[in-house]
Amino acid sequence: MSSNVAAPLIAVVDYGAGNLRSVAKALETVDFRAIVTDKAADLENVDGVVFPGQGIAGPCMVRLRDAGMDSALQDLIARDVPFFGVCLGLQLLFDKTEEGNAQCLGLIPGENVRFAHELTVPHMGWNDVTFTRDHPATTNIPPNYQFYFVHSYYPKPADGDMTLGVTDYGGQFASVVARDKLIATQFHPEKSGRPGLALYRDFFNWAI
Amino acid sequence: MLSRRIIPCLDVKGGRVVKGVRFRDHRDAGDPVELARFYDEQGADELVFYDITASSDGREIMLDVVHRVAEEVYIPLTVGGGIRSVEDVRTMLNAGADKVSINTAAVQNPGLVRDAAAMFGSQCIVLGMDARRIAPSQIEAPPNEISAIAFDDSTRWEVRTHTGADGGRAAGIDAVKWARYAAELGVGEVVMNSIDADGTKEGYDLDLMRAVADAVSIPVIASGGAGNVEHMTEVVTDGRADAALAASIFHYGEFTIAQAKEHMRTHGVPVRLSTSAGA
C-alpha cells in the first residue's frame, strides 16, 4: 500500500469477478492508493474508479444490482468521476450482451456479441491495439505494443466516435472506448506489462 | 495479429522451483519470485506454476508463492497442481492467479471443471492433461465410465493421472476426446503435456498437439519435449498449438525466451517483442 496519503484514491469495484488484487497492486505501483470494495457507499468519495472484471455477464450483473452498484456506477459517470473499465467491466457498460442474453448497465449505447469466426475462442493472448485518435492516456504507449486479451465476446459501440482503439481478431473490433473521463479496454492493462500500468497512470493523472 | 505465446513453466515444491527429467530426479532451479521476475523481463508471455508438493501444508506455501509472484509481475499467471474443488480455485484466484489448471481432479470429477467455469468463467479454467502414446492392445485400465471420453480402438494417446510420482495411473480415457469433452464443459484452454516427450528434449509430440488442436476451438498450450528453439517454432506451426511451454531449457539458461521469439519471428510466426519502454 502506498504510504503517500496525498496520492489520489482509486476504488476497484469488487463484484466477484476475477483477480482484483492485480488491479489494486498495479494502481499502487504507479503511485495511487487503491481500495477494493463491494460497497456502493465507498464510491462516493474516491478520486477515480476501476471497474474490472472477468467472468460471466449474467451472474455479475445480478451481484452488481444486489449491491446497488448499478446506480452507483451510473451516478459516478454522470458526475464525470474518472472511470476505467476493464474486460468484462467494459462489456457491462453497454446495453446488453449475447452472453446469456444478459441486460447490462446501459451506460454506453451498444452491445456485445460472440466471436463467430473459425479462430480459436477465447481470444487469448497478446494482440495489437491500433489507437485511432490521440488521447492523454495513451501518450506513453510504445509503437506496436501488444496487450493481453482474454475474452469470447466483443463490444460493438453504437457510437463509432467512442472508439479509441481497434484490434483485429478475425475482423476488427473496438478494443478501447473513451468518452469524457471514461475509458474502457477489452484487454487487461494490469496483465500487459509496464505499458499497461502506464495506461492507468496517465489516464488517472490526466482525468483527476 | 494475435501472437503465439512462449510460456516458461515452473514446478514448485516446498516453495522452490524444481524440474524433473521425465518427472524424476528433481533438481533445485531457484526461487520462484526471482525466476518470475527474470522471465517477465526476458519477455515471457505468461507464467505457469505447478505445485508438485500437493500436500496440505504445501498448499499454504504455494499460496504464498502465488501471492508474492503476483505482486512482482504484470503478466498472466496460471497455477496448477492439487486443485480439487471450486473452493481451491477460488483460493488460488484470490491469491493472485489469473488462471487455474485442473488435472487429476477433472478426470475424477469432470463436473468440477463445469462448476468452476460456470462460477468464475471459462477464461480462468485450464485443463491440464498428461497423456502418452499407446496402442489399444497396451491399454491396461478399464475404459472410463463416460463413453464420450472412454478409449476405443481408435485411441492413440491415453490420459494418465498422478504423474508426479512415476508414470502415473491410466484413466481409461482417450486424450483427444477428453480435450473436446472438457472444452464442452467450459474449460477455456488446455495445457497438453506429452509424457513420452517430457524431459527428452527431442521435441514436442507434434501429432498429439495437432490432434488436440484440431479437435477443440479453445487454445492449446503444448508441453513436454522442448530441447531447442526450433522445437518451439515447430509446435506453433506444424503442431498448430497456440503457445509453447518449456521449463528446463529456460531454467538452465540453454536458450533465452528472446532467442525463441526471434527464431519464431524469422519463421513468420507472430510474436510479442518485449519492451521495457513506456512506464
Short mmCIF file of C-alpha atoms in Angstrom, two decimals:
data_model
loop_
_atom_site.label_atom_id
_atom_site.label_comp_id
_atom_site.label_asym_id
_atom_site.label_seq_id
_atom_site.Cartn_x
_atom_site.Cartn_y
_atom_site.Cartn_z
CA MET A 1 0.00 0.00 0.00
CA SER A 2 1.33 3.41 -0.89
CA SER A 3 2.27 5.48 2.11
CA ASN A 4 1.57 8.72 0.26
CA VAL A 5 -1.66 9.95 1.83
CA ALA A 6 -1.90 12.75 -0.74
CA ALA A 7 -1.99 10.26 -3.60
CA PRO A 8 -5.34 10.01 -5.39
CA LEU A 9 -7.60 7.25 -4.11
CA ILE A 10 -8.90 4.81 -6.70
CA ALA A 11 -11.68 2.34 -5.92
CA VAL A 12 -11.55 -1.09 -7.55
CA VAL A 13 -15.12 -2.39 -7.80
CA ASP A 14 -15.46 -5.91 -6.40
CA TYR A 15 -18.41 -7.87 -7.72
CA GLY A 16 -16.95 -11.35 -7.53
CA ALA A 17 -15.30 -11.14 -10.92
CA GLY A 18 -11.79 -12.44 -11.03
CA ASN A 19 -8.41 -11.25 -9.94
CA LEU A 20 -8.87 -7.82 -8.35
CA ARG A 21 -5.68 -7.92 -6.39
CA SER A 22 -3.62 -7.49 -9.56
CA VAL A 23 -5.56 -4.35 -10.47
CA ALA A 24 -5.08 -2.84 -7.00
CA LYS A 25 -1.40 -3.72 -6.99
CA ALA A 26 -0.96 -2.20 -10.45
CA LEU A 27 -2.52 1.06 -9.26
CA GLU A 28 -0.25 1.15 -6.22
CA THR A 29 2.77 0.51 -8.37
CA VAL A 30 2.03 3.72 -10.28
CA ASP A 31 1.60 5.63 -7.01
CA PHE A 32 -2.13 5.70 -6.43
CA ARG A 33 -3.88 4.49 -3.34
CA ALA A 34 -6.30 1.67 -4.07
CA ILE A 35 -9.25 0.23 -2.21
CA VAL A 36 -11.06 -2.90 -3.32
CA THR A 37 -14.70 -2.58 -2.36
CA ASP A 38 -18.08 -4.18 -2.92
CA LYS A 39 -19.97 -1.34 -1.18
CA ALA A 40 -21.62 1.33 -3.29
CA ALA A 41 -21.18 3.85 -0.47
CA ASP A 42 -17.40 3.56 -0.74
CA LEU A 43 -17.56 5.00 -4.25
CA GLU A 44 -18.85 8.36 -3.14
CA ASN A 45 -15.58 9.91 -2.04
CA VAL A 46 -12.94 8.43 -4.30
CA ASP A 47 -10.93 10.24 -6.95
CA GLY A 48 -11.43 7.57 -9.57
CA VAL A 49 -12.80 4.10 -10.18
CA VAL A 50 -11.59 0.96 -11.91
CA PHE A 51 -14.43 -1.32 -12.95
CA PRO A 52 -12.53 -4.54 -13.66
CA GLY A 53 -13.76 -7.98 -14.31
CA GLN A 54 -13.60 -11.40 -15.73
CA GLY A 55 -16.33 -13.91 -15.56
CA ILE A 56 -19.84 -14.35 -16.78
CA ALA A 57 -22.01 -11.33 -17.51
CA GLY A 58 -25.36 -12.50 -16.09
CA PRO A 59 -24.29 -13.50 -12.56
CA CYS A 60 -22.05 -10.44 -12.34
CA MET A 61 -24.99 -8.15 -13.21
CA VAL A 62 -27.08 -9.81 -10.51
CA ARG A 63 -24.38 -9.12 -7.95
CA LEU A 64 -23.97 -5.53 -9.08
CA ARG A 65 -27.69 -4.86 -8.81
CA ASP A 66 -27.99 -6.60 -5.44
CA ALA A 67 -25.21 -4.37 -4.09
CA GLY A 68 -26.75 -1.23 -5.56
CA MET A 69 -23.64 -0.84 -7.67
CA ASP A 70 -25.55 -0.33 -10.90
CA SER A 71 -26.98 3.02 -9.84
CA ALA A 72 -23.73 3.98 -8.06
CA LEU A 73 -21.76 3.46 -11.28
CA GLN A 74 -24.36 5.38 -13.25
CA ASP A 75 -24.04 8.23 -10.78
CA LEU A 76 -20.22 8.24 -11.00
CA ILE A 77 -20.29 8.52 -14.75
CA ALA A 78 -22.96 11.26 -14.62
CA ARG A 79 -20.68 13.18 -12.23
CA ASP A 80 -17.74 12.66 -14.63
CA VAL A 81 -15.66 10.86 -12.00
CA PRO A 82 -12.61 9.33 -13.76
CA PHE A 83 -13.69 5.84 -14.70
CA PHE A 84 -11.63 2.98 -16.13
CA GLY A 85 -13.43 -0.17 -17.28
CA VAL A 86 -11.53 -3.40 -17.99
CA CYS A 87 -12.60 -6.51 -19.94
CA LEU A 88 -16.00 -7.59 -18.59
CA GLY A 89 -16.05 -4.16 -16.94
CA LEU A 90 -16.05 -2.69 -20.44
CA GLN A 91 -18.71 -5.03 -21.77
CA LEU A 92 -21.10 -4.44 -18.86
CA LEU A 93 -21.18 -0.70 -19.65
CA PHE A 94 -23.15 -1.42 -22.81
CA ASP A 95 -26.87 -2.12 -23.14
CA LYS A 96 -26.69 -5.89 -23.42
CA THR A 97 -24.60 -8.92 -24.28
CA GLU A 98 -25.14 -12.15 -26.17
CA GLU A 99 -23.55 -13.96 -23.21
CA GLY A 100 -26.63 -15.46 -21.60
CA ASN A 101 -28.64 -12.68 -23.30
CA ALA A 102 -27.98 -10.55 -20.24
CA GLN A 103 -29.07 -6.94 -19.90
CA CYS A 104 -26.09 -4.80 -18.90
CA LEU A 105 -25.75 -1.36 -17.32
CA GLY A 106 -26.86 0.64 -20.37
CA LEU A 107 -24.32 3.42 -19.78
CA ILE A 108 -22.96 3.25 -23.32
CA PRO A 109 -25.19 2.54 -26.33
CA GLY A 110 -24.33 -0.75 -27.99
CA GLU A 111 -23.99 -4.46 -27.34
CA ASN A 112 -21.53 -7.32 -27.03
CA VAL A 113 -21.51 -10.26 -29.40
CA ARG A 114 -19.67 -13.57 -29.50
CA PHE A 115 -16.81 -14.17 -31.92
CA ALA A 116 -18.44 -16.04 -34.78
CA HIS A 117 -15.40 -16.98 -36.84
CA GLU A 118 -13.30 -20.13 -37.08
CA LEU A 119 -10.43 -18.81 -34.99
CA THR A 120 -9.72 -20.07 -31.51
CA VAL A 121 -12.12 -18.75 -28.87
CA PRO A 122 -11.46 -17.35 -26.26
CA HIS A 123 -9.32 -14.74 -27.97
CA MET A 124 -6.48 -15.35 -25.55
CA GLY A 125 -3.06 -13.79 -25.59
CA TRP A 126 -1.20 -10.70 -26.75
CA ASN A 127 -2.57 -8.73 -29.67
CA ASP A 128 -2.12 -5.35 -31.33
CA VAL A 129 -4.18 -2.31 -30.49
CA THR A 130 -4.30 0.46 -33.09
CA PHE A 131 -5.20 3.75 -31.47
CA THR A 132 -7.45 5.67 -33.84
CA ARG A 133 -7.10 9.10 -32.26
CA ASP A 134 -4.99 10.90 -29.69
CA HIS A 135 -5.83 10.55 -26.01
CA PRO A 136 -3.87 11.68 -22.92
CA ALA A 137 -3.93 8.11 -21.56
CA THR A 138 -2.04 6.63 -24.49
CA THR A 139 0.86 9.05 -24.85
CA ASN A 140 3.41 6.67 -23.29
CA ILE A 141 2.43 3.50 -25.13
CA PRO A 142 5.38 2.39 -27.30
CA PRO A 143 4.68 1.91 -31.01
CA ASN A 144 3.37 -1.56 -31.92
CA TYR A 145 2.98 -2.55 -28.28
CA GLN A 146 0.70 -5.54 -27.70
CA PHE A 147 -1.76 -6.01 -24.85
CA TYR A 148 -3.12 -9.11 -23.15
CA PHE A 149 -6.64 -10.21 -24.07
CA VAL A 150 -8.86 -12.99 -22.83
CA HIS A 151 -12.49 -12.89 -23.93
CA SER A 152 -15.08 -14.66 -26.07
CA TYR A 153 -17.41 -11.68 -26.64
CA TYR A 154 -16.52 -8.28 -28.02
CA PRO A 155 -18.17 -4.85 -27.85
CA LYS A 156 -19.98 -3.13 -30.70
CA PRO A 157 -20.45 0.52 -29.67
CA ALA A 158 -23.43 2.15 -31.39
CA ASP A 159 -21.47 5.40 -31.47
CA GLY A 160 -18.32 4.78 -33.53
CA ASP A 161 -16.87 8.06 -32.29
CA MET A 162 -16.33 6.46 -28.88
CA THR A 163 -13.82 4.02 -30.29
CA LEU A 164 -10.28 4.86 -29.24
CA GLY A 165 -8.54 1.65 -30.25
CA VAL A 166 -9.21 -1.28 -32.54
CA THR A 167 -7.91 -4.84 -32.64
CA ASP A 168 -8.08 -7.42 -35.38
CA TYR A 169 -9.17 -10.93 -34.50
CA GLY A 170 -10.92 -12.45 -37.47
CA GLY A 171 -12.19 -8.93 -38.13
CA GLN A 172 -11.73 -5.61 -36.43
CA PHE A 173 -13.44 -4.78 -33.14
CA ALA A 174 -13.37 -1.83 -30.73
CA SER A 175 -10.83 -2.82 -28.08
CA VAL A 176 -10.74 0.59 -26.39
CA VAL A 177 -13.58 3.08 -25.99
CA ALA A 178 -13.36 6.54 -24.42
CA ARG A 179 -15.62 9.49 -23.84
CA ASP A 180 -15.19 12.42 -21.45
CA LYS A 181 -13.49 11.00 -18.35
CA LEU A 182 -14.41 7.41 -19.11
CA ILE A 183 -12.08 4.91 -20.74
CA ALA A 184 -12.56 1.17 -21.08
CA THR A 185 -10.31 -1.51 -22.51
CA GLN A 186 -11.13 -5.03 -23.63
CA PHE A 187 -7.58 -6.07 -22.77
CA HIS A 188 -6.12 -6.21 -19.26
CA PRO A 189 -3.73 -3.31 -18.59
CA GLU A 190 -2.70 -4.93 -15.32
CA LYS A 191 -1.56 -8.04 -17.21
CA SER A 192 0.10 -6.21 -20.11
CA GLY A 193 3.46 -5.32 -18.63
CA ARG A 194 4.73 -1.86 -17.74
CA PRO A 195 2.97 -0.01 -20.58
CA GLY A 196 -0.31 -1.36 -19.24
CA LEU A 197 0.43 0.28 -15.91
CA ALA A 198 1.31 3.49 -17.77
CA LEU A 199 -2.18 3.49 -19.21
CA TYR A 200 -3.70 3.53 -15.70
CA ARG A 201 -1.18 6.14 -14.54
CA ASP A 202 -1.57 8.52 -17.44
CA PHE A 203 -5.35 8.22 -17.59
CA PHE A 204 -5.91 9.00 -13.92
CA ASN A 205 -3.22 11.67 -13.75
CA TRP A 206 -4.94 13.43 -16.65
CA ALA A 207 -8.53 12.85 -15.56
CA ILE A 208 -8.29 13.62 -11.84
CA MET B 1 -2.10 -10.08 -35.10
CA LEU B 2 -2.50 -12.42 -32.14
CA SER B 3 0.95 -13.54 -31.01
CA ARG B 4 1.92 -17.12 -30.38
CA ARG B 5 2.90 -17.37 -26.75
CA ILE B 6 6.03 -18.62 -25.04
CA ILE B 7 5.39 -19.78 -21.52
CA PRO B 8 8.02 -20.86 -19.03
CA CYS B 9 6.72 -23.45 -16.61
CA LEU B 10 7.95 -23.54 -13.05
CA ASP B 11 7.40 -26.68 -10.99
CA VAL B 12 7.30 -25.66 -7.35
CA LYS B 13 7.99 -27.91 -4.40
CA GLY B 14 8.25 -26.57 -0.88
CA GLY B 15 8.39 -23.03 -2.21
CA ARG B 16 11.28 -23.69 -4.62
CA VAL B 17 11.35 -24.30 -8.36
CA VAL B 18 12.39 -27.77 -9.44
CA LYS B 19 12.36 -29.52 -12.79
CA GLY B 20 12.48 -33.23 -13.15
CA VAL B 21 13.59 -35.21 -16.15
CA ARG B 22 10.68 -37.47 -17.08
CA PHE B 23 9.15 -36.41 -13.77
CA ARG B 24 12.02 -37.87 -11.74
CA ASP B 25 15.33 -36.73 -10.30
CA HIS B 26 14.27 -33.29 -9.17
CA ARG B 27 16.88 -30.59 -9.05
CA ASP B 28 16.53 -27.18 -7.50
CA ALA B 29 16.46 -24.46 -10.15
CA GLY B 30 15.71 -21.50 -7.98
CA ASP B 31 13.45 -19.11 -6.21
CA PRO B 32 10.02 -18.75 -7.87
CA VAL B 33 9.71 -15.00 -7.37
CA GLU B 34 13.19 -14.34 -8.73
CA LEU B 35 12.55 -16.59 -11.71
CA ALA B 36 9.19 -14.99 -12.40
CA ARG B 37 10.74 -11.55 -12.45
CA PHE B 38 13.59 -12.81 -14.62
CA TYR B 39 11.23 -14.35 -17.18
CA ASP B 40 8.97 -11.31 -17.21
CA GLU B 41 12.00 -9.15 -18.06
CA GLN B 42 13.04 -11.66 -20.75
CA GLY B 43 9.66 -11.32 -22.43
CA ALA B 44 7.69 -14.33 -21.22
CA ASP B 45 4.09 -14.00 -22.37
CA GLU B 46 2.67 -15.82 -19.36
CA LEU B 47 3.91 -17.94 -16.50
CA VAL B 48 2.71 -21.35 -15.38
CA PHE B 49 3.36 -22.56 -11.85
CA TYR B 50 2.72 -26.17 -10.90
CA ASP B 51 2.61 -27.13 -7.27
CA ILE B 52 4.09 -30.61 -7.20
CA THR B 53 4.03 -30.83 -3.42
CA ALA B 54 0.28 -31.45 -3.39
CA SER B 55 0.16 -31.91 0.37
CA SER B 56 -1.94 -29.73 2.62
CA ASP B 57 0.98 -27.92 4.25
CA GLY B 58 2.49 -27.36 0.81
CA ARG B 59 -0.73 -25.61 -0.14
CA GLU B 60 -0.05 -22.67 2.18
CA ILE B 61 3.47 -22.31 0.85
CA MET B 62 2.14 -22.30 -2.71
CA LEU B 63 -0.45 -19.64 -1.92
CA ASP B 64 2.33 -17.50 -0.52
CA VAL B 65 4.41 -18.06 -3.68
CA VAL B 66 1.48 -17.09 -5.92
CA HIS B 67 0.77 -14.07 -3.79
CA ARG B 68 4.36 -12.86 -3.96
CA VAL B 69 4.75 -13.55 -7.68
CA ALA B 70 1.52 -11.69 -8.47
CA GLU B 71 2.94 -8.66 -6.68
CA GLU B 72 6.06 -8.70 -8.82
CA VAL B 73 4.99 -9.38 -12.38
CA TYR B 74 2.32 -7.89 -14.59
CA ILE B 75 1.78 -10.78 -16.99
CA PRO B 76 -0.77 -13.61 -16.69
CA LEU B 77 -0.14 -16.29 -14.14
CA THR B 78 -1.56 -19.83 -14.31
CA VAL B 79 -1.37 -22.05 -11.24
CA GLY B 80 -1.94 -25.79 -11.15
CA GLY B 81 -1.31 -28.84 -9.00
CA GLY B 82 -3.54 -30.23 -6.31
CA ILE B 83 -6.62 -28.23 -7.28
CA ARG B 84 -9.52 -30.41 -6.13
CA SER B 85 -12.51 -28.19 -5.56
CA VAL B 86 -14.24 -24.98 -6.56
CA GLU B 87 -13.02 -23.61 -3.24
CA ASP B 88 -9.40 -24.41 -4.20
CA VAL B 89 -9.94 -22.50 -7.44
CA ARG B 90 -11.34 -19.52 -5.59
CA THR B 91 -8.44 -19.52 -3.11
CA MET B 92 -5.87 -19.53 -5.93
CA LEU B 93 -7.64 -16.74 -7.83
CA ASN B 94 -7.82 -14.67 -4.67
CA ALA B 95 -4.11 -15.24 -4.05
CA GLY B 96 -3.40 -13.62 -7.41
CA ALA B 97 -3.61 -16.37 -10.02
CA ASP B 98 -5.28 -15.37 -13.30
CA LYS B 99 -5.98 -18.94 -14.37
CA VAL B 100 -6.17 -22.23 -12.54
CA SER B 101 -5.19 -25.51 -14.13
CA ILE B 102 -7.07 -28.66 -13.12
CA ASN B 103 -5.71 -32.08 -13.98
CA THR B 104 -6.32 -35.21 -11.89
CA ALA B 105 -9.40 -33.83 -10.16
CA ALA B 106 -11.00 -33.09 -13.52
CA VAL B 107 -10.57 -36.74 -14.54
CA GLN B 108 -12.02 -37.93 -11.25
CA ASN B 109 -14.87 -35.46 -11.39
CA PRO B 110 -15.49 -33.71 -14.72
CA GLY B 111 -18.31 -31.79 -13.02
CA LEU B 112 -15.62 -29.82 -11.19
CA VAL B 113 -14.44 -28.03 -14.33
CA ARG B 114 -18.03 -27.39 -15.36
CA ASP B 115 -18.84 -25.88 -11.96
CA ALA B 116 -15.62 -23.86 -11.80
CA ALA B 117 -16.15 -22.46 -15.31
CA ALA B 118 -19.76 -21.59 -14.50
CA MET B 119 -18.67 -19.80 -11.35
CA PHE B 120 -15.51 -18.00 -12.44
CA GLY B 121 -15.75 -18.02 -16.23
CA SER B 122 -14.07 -20.20 -18.84
CA GLN B 123 -11.24 -17.71 -19.22
CA CYS B 124 -9.67 -18.77 -15.93
CA ILE B 125 -10.21 -22.53 -16.03
CA VAL B 126 -7.48 -24.52 -17.73
CA LEU B 127 -7.49 -28.26 -18.35
CA GLY B 128 -4.10 -29.75 -17.55
CA MET B 129 -3.65 -33.10 -19.25
CA ASP B 130 -0.86 -35.69 -19.24
CA ALA B 131 -1.10 -38.26 -21.99
CA ARG B 132 1.07 -40.92 -23.57
CA ARG B 133 1.06 -42.62 -26.90
CA ILE B 134 -0.38 -46.11 -26.77
CA ALA B 135 -1.64 -48.93 -28.92
CA PRO B 136 -5.10 -50.24 -27.98
CA SER B 137 -3.57 -53.61 -27.05
CA GLN B 138 -1.40 -51.93 -24.41
CA ILE B 139 -4.23 -50.27 -22.55
CA GLU B 140 -4.42 -51.64 -19.04
CA ALA B 141 -7.18 -49.65 -17.38
CA PRO B 142 -10.85 -50.35 -18.00
CA PRO B 143 -12.49 -47.83 -20.29
CA ASN B 144 -13.75 -44.77 -18.47
CA GLU B 145 -17.41 -44.93 -17.48
CA ILE B 146 -18.15 -41.80 -19.51
CA SER B 147 -18.48 -43.24 -23.00
CA ALA B 148 -17.79 -39.91 -24.70
CA ILE B 149 -14.23 -39.96 -23.39
CA ALA B 150 -13.51 -43.68 -22.96
CA PHE B 151 -10.73 -45.10 -25.12
CA ASP B 152 -11.61 -47.30 -28.06
CA ASP B 153 -9.81 -48.90 -30.97
CA SER B 154 -9.01 -45.51 -32.48
CA THR B 155 -7.25 -44.24 -29.34
CA ARG B 156 -3.67 -43.12 -29.93
CA TRP B 157 -2.97 -41.34 -26.64
CA GLU B 158 -4.25 -42.26 -23.21
CA VAL B 159 -4.72 -39.88 -20.31
CA ARG B 160 -2.77 -40.60 -17.15
CA THR B 161 -3.17 -39.03 -13.74
CA HIS B 162 -0.94 -38.77 -10.65
CA THR B 163 2.06 -38.47 -12.96
CA GLY B 164 4.11 -36.75 -10.27
CA ALA B 165 5.40 -39.97 -8.72
CA ASP B 166 6.18 -42.19 -11.70
CA GLY B 167 4.42 -42.92 -14.96
CA GLY B 168 1.13 -42.29 -13.20
CA ARG B 169 -2.13 -44.14 -13.47
CA ALA B 170 -4.11 -44.92 -16.57
CA ALA B 171 -7.52 -43.29 -16.62
CA GLY B 172 -9.11 -45.30 -19.43
CA ILE B 173 -9.57 -42.04 -21.32
CA ASP B 174 -8.73 -41.03 -24.87
CA ALA B 175 -6.74 -37.78 -24.76
CA VAL B 176 -8.31 -36.15 -27.81
CA LYS B 177 -11.83 -36.98 -26.69
CA TRP B 178 -11.06 -35.71 -23.22
CA ALA B 179 -9.89 -32.36 -24.56
CA ARG B 180 -13.06 -31.98 -26.60
CA TYR B 181 -15.29 -33.03 -23.70
CA ALA B 182 -13.60 -30.64 -21.26
CA ALA B 183 -13.94 -27.79 -23.74
CA GLU B 184 -17.66 -28.50 -23.88
CA LEU B 185 -17.78 -28.45 -20.08
CA GLY B 186 -16.35 -24.95 -20.21
CA VAL B 187 -12.57 -25.01 -19.85
CA GLY B 188 -11.04 -22.06 -21.69
CA GLU B 189 -7.67 -23.56 -22.52
CA VAL B 190 -5.79 -26.85 -22.41
CA VAL B 191 -2.20 -27.47 -21.41
CA MET B 192 -1.38 -30.64 -23.32
CA ASN B 193 1.62 -32.46 -21.88
CA SER B 194 3.16 -35.43 -23.61
CA ILE B 195 4.54 -37.91 -21.08
CA ASP B 196 6.60 -39.55 -23.85
CA ALA B 197 8.27 -36.31 -24.87
CA ASP B 198 8.61 -34.73 -21.44
CA GLY B 199 12.23 -34.43 -20.41
CA THR B 200 13.62 -35.88 -23.63
CA LYS B 201 14.46 -32.51 -25.22
CA GLU B 202 13.77 -34.16 -28.57
CA GLY B 203 10.80 -32.02 -29.49
CA TYR B 204 7.11 -31.85 -28.71
CA ASP B 205 4.74 -34.64 -29.75
CA LEU B 206 3.51 -32.79 -32.83
CA ASP B 207 0.96 -35.46 -33.76
CA LEU B 208 -0.66 -35.18 -30.35
CA MET B 209 -0.75 -31.37 -30.45
CA ARG B 210 -2.26 -31.36 -33.94
CA ALA B 211 -4.86 -33.94 -32.98
CA VAL B 212 -5.95 -31.95 -29.95
CA ALA B 213 -5.79 -28.53 -31.66
CA ASP B 214 -7.94 -29.84 -34.48
CA ALA B 215 -10.47 -31.31 -32.05
CA VAL B 216 -11.13 -28.17 -29.98
CA SER B 217 -11.70 -24.49 -30.65
CA ILE B 218 -10.03 -23.34 -27.41
CA PRO B 219 -6.30 -22.52 -27.24
CA VAL B 220 -3.86 -25.40 -26.84
CA ILE B 221 -0.61 -24.93 -24.93
CA ALA B 222 1.94 -27.55 -25.96
CA SER B 223 4.05 -29.06 -23.20
CA GLY B 224 6.82 -31.63 -22.97
CA GLY B 225 9.89 -32.15 -25.10
CA ALA B 226 11.27 -28.69 -25.86
CA GLY B 227 15.00 -29.00 -26.40
CA ASN B 228 15.73 -26.04 -28.63
CA VAL B 229 14.12 -23.03 -30.27
CA GLU B 230 13.36 -24.95 -33.47
CA HIS B 231 11.10 -27.26 -31.48
CA MET B 232 9.17 -24.28 -30.18
CA THR B 233 8.63 -22.79 -33.61
CA GLU B 234 7.69 -26.22 -34.94
CA VAL B 235 4.97 -26.80 -32.37
CA VAL B 236 3.19 -23.48 -33.03
CA THR B 237 3.36 -24.03 -36.81
CA ASP B 238 3.22 -27.73 -37.72
CA GLY B 239 1.84 -28.62 -34.29
CA ARG B 240 -0.89 -25.95 -34.51
CA ALA B 241 -0.51 -25.05 -30.84
CA ASP B 242 -1.28 -21.52 -29.67
CA ALA B 243 1.55 -21.50 -27.19
CA ALA B 244 4.73 -23.37 -26.40
CA LEU B 245 5.50 -24.21 -22.79
CA ALA B 246 9.01 -25.10 -21.68
CA ALA B 247 10.90 -25.43 -18.45
CA SER B 248 14.44 -26.76 -18.24
CA ILE B 249 15.81 -25.18 -21.42
CA PHE B 250 14.97 -21.82 -19.90
CA HIS B 251 15.74 -22.62 -16.28
CA TYR B 252 19.24 -23.80 -17.09
CA GLY B 253 19.92 -20.97 -19.48
CA GLU B 254 20.30 -23.14 -22.56
CA PHE B 255 18.13 -20.71 -24.53
CA THR B 256 16.54 -17.41 -23.70
CA ILE B 257 12.95 -16.51 -24.39
CA ALA B 258 14.22 -13.73 -26.65
CA GLN B 259 16.08 -16.30 -28.76
CA ALA B 260 12.98 -18.44 -29.06
CA LYS B 261 10.91 -15.44 -30.13
CA GLU B 262 13.49 -14.29 -32.61
CA HIS B 263 13.51 -17.74 -34.17
CA MET B 264 9.73 -17.73 -34.41
CA ARG B 265 9.68 -14.23 -35.85
CA THR B 266 12.18 -15.08 -38.59
CA HIS B 267 9.96 -18.04 -39.49
CA GLY B 268 6.91 -15.85 -39.93
CA VAL B 269 5.28 -16.57 -36.57
CA PRO B 270 3.71 -13.51 -34.90
CA VAL B 271 5.31 -12.92 -31.51
CA ARG B 272 5.24 -10.18 -28.93
CA LEU B 273 8.57 -8.43 -28.90
CA SER B 274 9.07 -7.28 -25.36
CA THR B 275 9.91 -3.74 -24.47
CA SER B 276 10.92 -2.06 -21.28
CA ALA B 277 9.79 1.34 -22.53
CA GLY B 278 6.59 3.08 -21.65
CA ALA B 279 6.49 3.26 -17.88
#
